[in-house]
CSV table of C-alpha atoms in Angstrom, one decimal:
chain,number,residue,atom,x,y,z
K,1,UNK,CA,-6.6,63.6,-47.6
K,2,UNK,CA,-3.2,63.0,-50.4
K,3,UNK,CA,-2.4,66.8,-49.1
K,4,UNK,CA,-2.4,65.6,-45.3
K,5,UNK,CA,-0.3,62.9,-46.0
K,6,UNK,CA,2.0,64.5,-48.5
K,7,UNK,CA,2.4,67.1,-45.4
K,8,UNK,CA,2.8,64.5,-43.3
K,9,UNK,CA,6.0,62.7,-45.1
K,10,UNK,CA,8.1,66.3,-46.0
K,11,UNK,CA,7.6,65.9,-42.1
K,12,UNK,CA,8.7,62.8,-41.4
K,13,UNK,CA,11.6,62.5,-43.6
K,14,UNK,CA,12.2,65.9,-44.7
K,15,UNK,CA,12.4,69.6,-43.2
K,16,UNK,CA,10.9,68.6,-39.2
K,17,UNK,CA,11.9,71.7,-37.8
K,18,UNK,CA,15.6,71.3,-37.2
K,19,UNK,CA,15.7,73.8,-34.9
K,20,UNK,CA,13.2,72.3,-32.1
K,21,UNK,CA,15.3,71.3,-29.2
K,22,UNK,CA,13.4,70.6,-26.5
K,23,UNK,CA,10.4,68.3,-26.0
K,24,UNK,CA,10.3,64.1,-24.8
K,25,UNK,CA,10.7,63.1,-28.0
K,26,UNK,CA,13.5,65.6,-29.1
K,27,UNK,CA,16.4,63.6,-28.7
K,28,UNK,CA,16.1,60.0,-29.8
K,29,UNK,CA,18.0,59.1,-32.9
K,30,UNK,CA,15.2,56.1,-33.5
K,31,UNK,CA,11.8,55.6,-33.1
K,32,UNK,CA,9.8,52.8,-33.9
K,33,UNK,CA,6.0,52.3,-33.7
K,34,UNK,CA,4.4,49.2,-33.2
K,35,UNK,CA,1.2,49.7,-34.5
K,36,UNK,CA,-0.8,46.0,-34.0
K,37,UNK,CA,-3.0,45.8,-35.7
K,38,UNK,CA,-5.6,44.6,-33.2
K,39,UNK,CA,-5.7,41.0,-32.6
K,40,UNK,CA,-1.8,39.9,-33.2
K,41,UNK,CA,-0.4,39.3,-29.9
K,42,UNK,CA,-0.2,42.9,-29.6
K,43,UNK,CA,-0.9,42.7,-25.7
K,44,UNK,CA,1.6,39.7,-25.4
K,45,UNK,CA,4.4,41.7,-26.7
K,46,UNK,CA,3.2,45.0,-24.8
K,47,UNK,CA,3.4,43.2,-21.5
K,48,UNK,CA,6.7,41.2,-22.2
K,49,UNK,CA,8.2,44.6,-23.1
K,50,UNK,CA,6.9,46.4,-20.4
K,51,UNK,CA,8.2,43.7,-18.0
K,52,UNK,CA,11.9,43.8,-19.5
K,53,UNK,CA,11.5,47.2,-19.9
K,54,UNK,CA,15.2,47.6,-17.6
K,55,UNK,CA,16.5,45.0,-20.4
K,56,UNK,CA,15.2,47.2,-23.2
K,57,UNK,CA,17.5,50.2,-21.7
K,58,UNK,CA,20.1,48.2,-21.3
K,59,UNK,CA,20.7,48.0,-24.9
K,60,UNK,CA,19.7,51.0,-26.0
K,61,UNK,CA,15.5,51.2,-25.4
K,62,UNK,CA,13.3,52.9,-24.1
K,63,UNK,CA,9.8,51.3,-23.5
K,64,UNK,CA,8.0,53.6,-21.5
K,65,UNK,CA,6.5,52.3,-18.8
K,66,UNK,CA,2.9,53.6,-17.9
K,67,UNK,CA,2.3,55.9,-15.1
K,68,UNK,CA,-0.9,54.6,-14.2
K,69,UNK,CA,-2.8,52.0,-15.8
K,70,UNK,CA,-5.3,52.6,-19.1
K,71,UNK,CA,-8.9,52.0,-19.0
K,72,UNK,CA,-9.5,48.4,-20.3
K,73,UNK,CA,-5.5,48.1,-21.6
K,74,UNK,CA,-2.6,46.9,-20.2
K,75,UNK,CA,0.7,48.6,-18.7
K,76,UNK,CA,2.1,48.4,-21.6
K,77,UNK,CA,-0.4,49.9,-24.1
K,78,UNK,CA,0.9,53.0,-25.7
K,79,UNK,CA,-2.3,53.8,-28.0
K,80,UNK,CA,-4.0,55.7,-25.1
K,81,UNK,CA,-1.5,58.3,-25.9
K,82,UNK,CA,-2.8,58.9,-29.5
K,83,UNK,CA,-6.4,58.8,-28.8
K,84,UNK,CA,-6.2,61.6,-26.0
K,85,UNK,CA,-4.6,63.7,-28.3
K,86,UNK,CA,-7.2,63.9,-30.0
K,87,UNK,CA,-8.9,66.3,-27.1
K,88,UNK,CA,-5.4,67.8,-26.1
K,89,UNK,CA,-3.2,68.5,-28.9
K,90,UNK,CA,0.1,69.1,-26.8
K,91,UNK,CA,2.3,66.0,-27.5
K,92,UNK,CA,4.6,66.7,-24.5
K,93,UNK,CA,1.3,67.3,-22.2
K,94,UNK,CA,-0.3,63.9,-23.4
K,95,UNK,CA,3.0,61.7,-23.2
K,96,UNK,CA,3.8,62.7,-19.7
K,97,UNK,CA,0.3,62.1,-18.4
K,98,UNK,CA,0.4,58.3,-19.4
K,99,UNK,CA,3.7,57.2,-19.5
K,100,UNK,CA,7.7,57.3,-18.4
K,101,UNK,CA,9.0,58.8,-21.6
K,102,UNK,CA,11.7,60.9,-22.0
K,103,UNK,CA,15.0,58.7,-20.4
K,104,UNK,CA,16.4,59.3,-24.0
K,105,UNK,CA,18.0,56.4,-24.8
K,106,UNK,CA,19.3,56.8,-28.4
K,107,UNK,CA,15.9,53.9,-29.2
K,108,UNK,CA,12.6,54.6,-28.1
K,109,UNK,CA,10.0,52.2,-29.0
K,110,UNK,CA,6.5,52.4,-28.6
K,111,UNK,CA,3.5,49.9,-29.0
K,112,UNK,CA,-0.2,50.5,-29.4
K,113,UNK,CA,-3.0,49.6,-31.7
K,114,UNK,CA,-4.2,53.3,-31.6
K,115,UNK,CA,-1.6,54.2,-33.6
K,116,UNK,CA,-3.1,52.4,-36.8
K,117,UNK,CA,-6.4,53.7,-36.5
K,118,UNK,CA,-7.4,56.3,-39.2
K,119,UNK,CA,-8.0,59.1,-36.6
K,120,UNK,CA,-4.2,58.7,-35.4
K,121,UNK,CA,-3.5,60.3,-39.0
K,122,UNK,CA,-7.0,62.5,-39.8
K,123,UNK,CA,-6.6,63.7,-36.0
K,124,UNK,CA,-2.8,65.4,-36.1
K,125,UNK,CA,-1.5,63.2,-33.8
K,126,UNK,CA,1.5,62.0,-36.2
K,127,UNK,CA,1.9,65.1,-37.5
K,128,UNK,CA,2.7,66.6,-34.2
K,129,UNK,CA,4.8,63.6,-33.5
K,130,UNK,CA,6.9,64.1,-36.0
K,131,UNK,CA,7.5,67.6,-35.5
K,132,UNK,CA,7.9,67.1,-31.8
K,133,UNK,CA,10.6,64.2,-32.9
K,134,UNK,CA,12.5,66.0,-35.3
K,135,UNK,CA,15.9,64.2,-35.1
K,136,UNK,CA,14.7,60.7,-35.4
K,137,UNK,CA,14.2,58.2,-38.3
K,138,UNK,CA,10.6,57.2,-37.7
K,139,UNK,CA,9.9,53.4,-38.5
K,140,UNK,CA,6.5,51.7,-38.5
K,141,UNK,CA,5.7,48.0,-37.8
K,142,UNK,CA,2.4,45.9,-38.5
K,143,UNK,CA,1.5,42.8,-38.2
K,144,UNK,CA,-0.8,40.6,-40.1
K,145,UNK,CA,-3.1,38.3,-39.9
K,146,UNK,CA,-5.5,36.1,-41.4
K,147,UNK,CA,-8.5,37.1,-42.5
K,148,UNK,CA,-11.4,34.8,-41.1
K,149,UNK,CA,-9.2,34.2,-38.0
K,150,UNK,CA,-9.0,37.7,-36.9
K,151,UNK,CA,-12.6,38.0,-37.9
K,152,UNK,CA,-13.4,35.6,-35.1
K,153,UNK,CA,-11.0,36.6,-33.0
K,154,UNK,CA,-12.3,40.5,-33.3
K,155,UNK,CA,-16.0,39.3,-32.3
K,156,UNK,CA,-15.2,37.6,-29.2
K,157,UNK,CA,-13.1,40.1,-28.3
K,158,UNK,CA,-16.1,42.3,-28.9
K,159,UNK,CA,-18.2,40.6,-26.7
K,160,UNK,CA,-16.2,41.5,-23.9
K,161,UNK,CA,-17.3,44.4,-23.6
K,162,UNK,CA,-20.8,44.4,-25.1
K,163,UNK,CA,-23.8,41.9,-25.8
K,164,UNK,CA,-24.0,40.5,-29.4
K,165,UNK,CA,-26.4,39.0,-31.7
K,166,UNK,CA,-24.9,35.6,-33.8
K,167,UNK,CA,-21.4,36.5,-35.6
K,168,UNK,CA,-22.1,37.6,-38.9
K,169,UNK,CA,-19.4,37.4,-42.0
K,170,UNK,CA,-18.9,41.2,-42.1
K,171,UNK,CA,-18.1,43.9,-39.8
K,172,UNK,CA,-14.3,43.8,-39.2
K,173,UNK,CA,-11.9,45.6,-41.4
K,174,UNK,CA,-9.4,42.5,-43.3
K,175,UNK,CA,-8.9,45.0,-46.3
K,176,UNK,CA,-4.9,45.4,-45.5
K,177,UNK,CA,-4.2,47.0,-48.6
K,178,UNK,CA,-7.1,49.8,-47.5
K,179,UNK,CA,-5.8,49.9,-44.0
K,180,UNK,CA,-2.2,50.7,-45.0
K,181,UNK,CA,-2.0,52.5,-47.9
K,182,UNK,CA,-2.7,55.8,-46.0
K,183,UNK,CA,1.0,55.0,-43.7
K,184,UNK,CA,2.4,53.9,-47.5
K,185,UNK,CA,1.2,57.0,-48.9
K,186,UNK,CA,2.4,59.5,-45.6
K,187,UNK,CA,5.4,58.1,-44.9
K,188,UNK,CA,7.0,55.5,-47.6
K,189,UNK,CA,7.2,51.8,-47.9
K,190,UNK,CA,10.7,52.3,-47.2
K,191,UNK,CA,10.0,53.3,-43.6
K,192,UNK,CA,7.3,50.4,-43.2
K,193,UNK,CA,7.7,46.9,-41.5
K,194,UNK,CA,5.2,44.2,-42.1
K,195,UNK,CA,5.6,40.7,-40.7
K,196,UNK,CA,2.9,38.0,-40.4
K,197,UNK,CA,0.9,37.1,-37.2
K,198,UNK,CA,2.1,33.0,-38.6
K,199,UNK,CA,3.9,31.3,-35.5
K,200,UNK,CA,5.3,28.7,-39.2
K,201,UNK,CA,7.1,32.4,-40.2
K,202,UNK,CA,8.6,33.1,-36.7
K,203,UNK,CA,11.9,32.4,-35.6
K,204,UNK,CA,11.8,28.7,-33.4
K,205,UNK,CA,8.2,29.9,-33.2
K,206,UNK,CA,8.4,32.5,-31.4
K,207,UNK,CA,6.5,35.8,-31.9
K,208,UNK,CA,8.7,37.7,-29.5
K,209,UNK,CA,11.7,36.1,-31.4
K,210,UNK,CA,10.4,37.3,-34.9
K,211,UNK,CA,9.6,41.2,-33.0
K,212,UNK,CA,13.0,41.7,-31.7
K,213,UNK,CA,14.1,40.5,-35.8
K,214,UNK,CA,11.6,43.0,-37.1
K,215,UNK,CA,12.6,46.5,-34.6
K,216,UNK,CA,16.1,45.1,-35.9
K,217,UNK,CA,17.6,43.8,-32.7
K,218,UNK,CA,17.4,40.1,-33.3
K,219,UNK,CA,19.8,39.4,-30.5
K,220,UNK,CA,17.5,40.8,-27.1
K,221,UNK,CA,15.1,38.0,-27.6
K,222,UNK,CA,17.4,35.9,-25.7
K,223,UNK,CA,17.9,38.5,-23.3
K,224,UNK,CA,14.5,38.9,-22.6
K,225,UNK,CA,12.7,36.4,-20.1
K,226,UNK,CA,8.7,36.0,-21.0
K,227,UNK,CA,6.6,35.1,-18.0
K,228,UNK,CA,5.4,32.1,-18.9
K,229,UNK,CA,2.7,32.3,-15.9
K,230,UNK,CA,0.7,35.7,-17.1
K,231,UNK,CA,-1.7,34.9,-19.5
K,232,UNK,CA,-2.5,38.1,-21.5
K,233,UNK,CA,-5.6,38.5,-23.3
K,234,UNK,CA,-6.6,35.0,-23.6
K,235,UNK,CA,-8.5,33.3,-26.2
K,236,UNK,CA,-12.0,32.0,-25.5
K,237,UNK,CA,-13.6,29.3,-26.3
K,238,UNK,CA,-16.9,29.4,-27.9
K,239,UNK,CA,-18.8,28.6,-25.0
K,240,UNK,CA,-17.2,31.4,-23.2
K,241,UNK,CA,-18.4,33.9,-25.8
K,242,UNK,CA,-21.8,32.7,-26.3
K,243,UNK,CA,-21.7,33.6,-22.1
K,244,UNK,CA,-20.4,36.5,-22.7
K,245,UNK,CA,-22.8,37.8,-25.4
K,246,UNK,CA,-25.2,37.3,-23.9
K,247,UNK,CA,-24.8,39.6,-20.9
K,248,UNK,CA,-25.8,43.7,-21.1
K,249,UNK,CA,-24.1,44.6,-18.0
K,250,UNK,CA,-20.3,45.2,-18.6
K,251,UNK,CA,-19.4,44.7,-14.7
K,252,UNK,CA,-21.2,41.0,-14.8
K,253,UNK,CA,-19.4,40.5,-18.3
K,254,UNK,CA,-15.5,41.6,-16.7
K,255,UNK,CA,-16.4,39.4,-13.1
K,256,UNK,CA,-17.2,36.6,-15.6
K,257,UNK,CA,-13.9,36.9,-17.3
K,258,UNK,CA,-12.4,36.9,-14.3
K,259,UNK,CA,-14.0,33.7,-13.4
K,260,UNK,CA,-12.9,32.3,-16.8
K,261,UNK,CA,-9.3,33.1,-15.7
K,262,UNK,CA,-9.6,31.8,-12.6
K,263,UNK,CA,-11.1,28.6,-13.3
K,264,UNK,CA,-9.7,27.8,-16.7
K,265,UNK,CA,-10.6,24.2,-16.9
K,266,UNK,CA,-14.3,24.8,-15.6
K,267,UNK,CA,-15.8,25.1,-19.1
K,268,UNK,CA,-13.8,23.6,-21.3
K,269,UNK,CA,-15.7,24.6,-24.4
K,270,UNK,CA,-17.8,22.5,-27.2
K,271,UNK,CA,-15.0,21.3,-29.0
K,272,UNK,CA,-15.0,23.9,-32.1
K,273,UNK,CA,-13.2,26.6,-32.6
K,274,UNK,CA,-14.7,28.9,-34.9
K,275,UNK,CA,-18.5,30.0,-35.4
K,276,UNK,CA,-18.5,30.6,-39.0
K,277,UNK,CA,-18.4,27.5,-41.4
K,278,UNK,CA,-15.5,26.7,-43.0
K,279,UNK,CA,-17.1,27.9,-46.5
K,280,UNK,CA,-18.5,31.2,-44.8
K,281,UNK,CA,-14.4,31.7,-43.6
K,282,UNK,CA,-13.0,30.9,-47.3
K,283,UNK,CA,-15.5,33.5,-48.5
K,284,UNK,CA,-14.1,36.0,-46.4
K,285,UNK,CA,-10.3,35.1,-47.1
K,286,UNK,CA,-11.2,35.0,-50.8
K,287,UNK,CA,-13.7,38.3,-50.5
K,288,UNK,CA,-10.1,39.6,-49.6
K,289,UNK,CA,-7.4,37.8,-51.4
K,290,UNK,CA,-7.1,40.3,-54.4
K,291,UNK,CA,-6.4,43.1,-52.8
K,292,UNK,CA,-4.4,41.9,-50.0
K,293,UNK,CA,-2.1,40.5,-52.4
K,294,UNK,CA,-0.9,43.8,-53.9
K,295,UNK,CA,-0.4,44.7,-50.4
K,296,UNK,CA,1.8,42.0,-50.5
K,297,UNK,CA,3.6,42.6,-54.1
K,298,UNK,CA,4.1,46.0,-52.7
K,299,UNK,CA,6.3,44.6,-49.8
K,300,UNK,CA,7.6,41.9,-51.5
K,301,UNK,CA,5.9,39.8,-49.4
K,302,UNK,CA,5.3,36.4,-51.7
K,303,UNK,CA,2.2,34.7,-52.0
K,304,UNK,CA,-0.1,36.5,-49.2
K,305,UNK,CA,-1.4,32.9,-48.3
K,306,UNK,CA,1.4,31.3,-47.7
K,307,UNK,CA,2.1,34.6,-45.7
K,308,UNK,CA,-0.7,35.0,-43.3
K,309,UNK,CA,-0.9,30.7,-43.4
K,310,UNK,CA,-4.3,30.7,-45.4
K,311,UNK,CA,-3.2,27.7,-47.3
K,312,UNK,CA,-3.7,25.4,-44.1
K,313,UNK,CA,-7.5,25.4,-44.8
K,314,UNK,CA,-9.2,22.8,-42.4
K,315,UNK,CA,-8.1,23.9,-39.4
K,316,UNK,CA,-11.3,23.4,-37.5
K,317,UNK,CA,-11.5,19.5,-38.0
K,318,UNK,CA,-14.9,18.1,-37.3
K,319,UNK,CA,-16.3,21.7,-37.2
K,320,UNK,CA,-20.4,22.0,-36.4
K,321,UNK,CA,-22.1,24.8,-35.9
K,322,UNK,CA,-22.5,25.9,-32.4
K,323,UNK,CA,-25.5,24.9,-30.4
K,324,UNK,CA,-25.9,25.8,-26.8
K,325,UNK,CA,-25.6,23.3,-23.9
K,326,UNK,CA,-28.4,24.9,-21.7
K,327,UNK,CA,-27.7,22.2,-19.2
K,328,UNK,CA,-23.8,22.6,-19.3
K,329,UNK,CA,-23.9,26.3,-19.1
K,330,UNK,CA,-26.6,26.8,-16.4
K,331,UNK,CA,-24.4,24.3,-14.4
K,332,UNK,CA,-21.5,26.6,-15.0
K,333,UNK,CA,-23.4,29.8,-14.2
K,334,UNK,CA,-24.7,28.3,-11.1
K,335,UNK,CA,-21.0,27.8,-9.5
K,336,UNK,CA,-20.5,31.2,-11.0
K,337,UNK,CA,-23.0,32.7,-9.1
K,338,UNK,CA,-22.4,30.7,-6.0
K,339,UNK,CA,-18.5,32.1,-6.3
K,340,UNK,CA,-19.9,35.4,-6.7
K,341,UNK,CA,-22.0,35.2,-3.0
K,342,UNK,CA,-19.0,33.4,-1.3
K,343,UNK,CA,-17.1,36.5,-2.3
């Protein structure tokens, strides 16, 4: 593994291959990788780039735009481009199948949770990138956050797309020192960006505000106009997942979701926010706490609660455990299923 990466870096900041000259990613000067990680207002900020995408090139970005749409991701995901790699390891090939790249602005800037996944590095796929983009500086950027709240997010999100038993404590990756230390290791802290998923943290509060400061362009967020309509990967409530995991068919589950969207007022939840206690999510943030915060000496980062926003512990006032409204949620299925005839 230490020799992949070590191979990896002399790539990416060493001898690339100075004499490539052709390719899509041959002649940008910059390149910066958004790599989530999953859960962070990753799709928010894919879809607000992808929509100002004309901005972007404006001053200096490229954003590719996709040519057709993923599978279960948005226009703006650029992750699908990693994970096919994986069965067609031609970097050019693979780029122009799924997106616009190549307008060579001196910028390009690409987004994608893929690209933090361990198969993005044991796979080739940044090792071909590098090579294939042997004039620019390479620049990572992740995003944090905490613990027990991406833990809950991670399950609903989860039960999207498949049926669930009762969330458990375990089962999603909140080691960050684990999770990056592989990027630290291939391609420098020096080349890394790490900012906290902490709207307290962002600039007026703003995560789109606190991404253009992170790429290093703190003046486009002004620029930039977020549609303030599009709701992008919404949150659910607890009632909604409980739905959710409890359907096996992954059609009914995405016609559901739809329904949710479309009526977003029609089941407006129990009243908590979270289905693990408050002691069951302390365990987990402690559970982590040690080793996230030599992630965070590493990067100079301060205290890793004040960082992520761990300190504000009750933020589930009055919380109970969840117990089903048959009544409530039979009503609800009922209109759903009446919509569903009517349609």
């Amino acid at each position: 593994m230490r020799n992949l990466f070590g191979r990896v870096r002399s790539q990416a900041f060493g001898s690339r291959n100075p004499g490539r000259k052709t390719g899509v990613l041959s002649g940008y000067e910059k390149i910066t990788l958004h790599c989530g990680l999953h859960k962070t207002g990753t799709s928010y900020l894919q879809t607000v780039l992808h929509d100002n995408a004309a901005v972007l090139e404006e001053h200096g970005i490229e954003y590719p735009t996709a040519l057709r749409k993923t599978p279960g991701g948005n226009k703006g995901n650029h992750g699908i481009v990693a994970s096919k790699y994986l069965q067609n390891r031609d970097i050019d090939t693979v780029f122009r199948s799924f997106t616009s790249v190549g307008n060579h602005r001196p910028t390009l800037l690409l987004s994608g949770e893929g690209f933090s996944n361990k198969p993005t590095l044991n796979g080739g796929f940044l090792e071909a990138f590098l090579e294939a983009a042997s004039k620019a500086r390479v620049e990572f950027l992740f995003y944090l956050r905490r613990p027990d709240h991406l833990h809950e997010s991670a399950y609903a999100q989860t039960m999207k797309r498949r049926a669930g038993n009762v969330i458990s404590s375990g089962g999603y990756r909140v080691d960050f020192l684990e999770r990056l230390m592989p990027f630290v290791e291939a391609f420098g802290r020096e080349n890394i960006t790490i900012r906290p998923y902490n709207r307290k943290l962002w600039p007026d509060g703003e995560l789109g505000a606190d991404f253009c400061a992170a790429i290093g362009r703190p003046e486009l967020w002004p620029h930039i106009s977020p549609d303030q309509e599009k709701t992008v990967n919404a949150s659910l409530n607890r009632d909604q997942v409980f739905l959710l995991s409890r359907l096996t068919d992954p059609k009914a589950k995405k016609r559901l979701i739809g329904y949710f969207a479309e009526n977003p007022g029609g089941l407006p939840g129990d009243g908590g926010k979270f289905f693990l206690s408050p002691e069951e999510r302390r365990a987990i943030n402690a559970r982590h706490a040690e080793s996230n915060q030599r992630l965070a000496d590493l990067f100079d980062l301060g205290d890793i609660n004040e960082f992520l926003g761990i300190e504000e512990d009750e933020d589930d006032p009055g919380w109970r455990p969840y117990r089903p409204d048959w009544e409530r949620l039979f009503g609800y299925l009922a209109r759903f299923t009446d919509h569903e005839r009517r349609k």
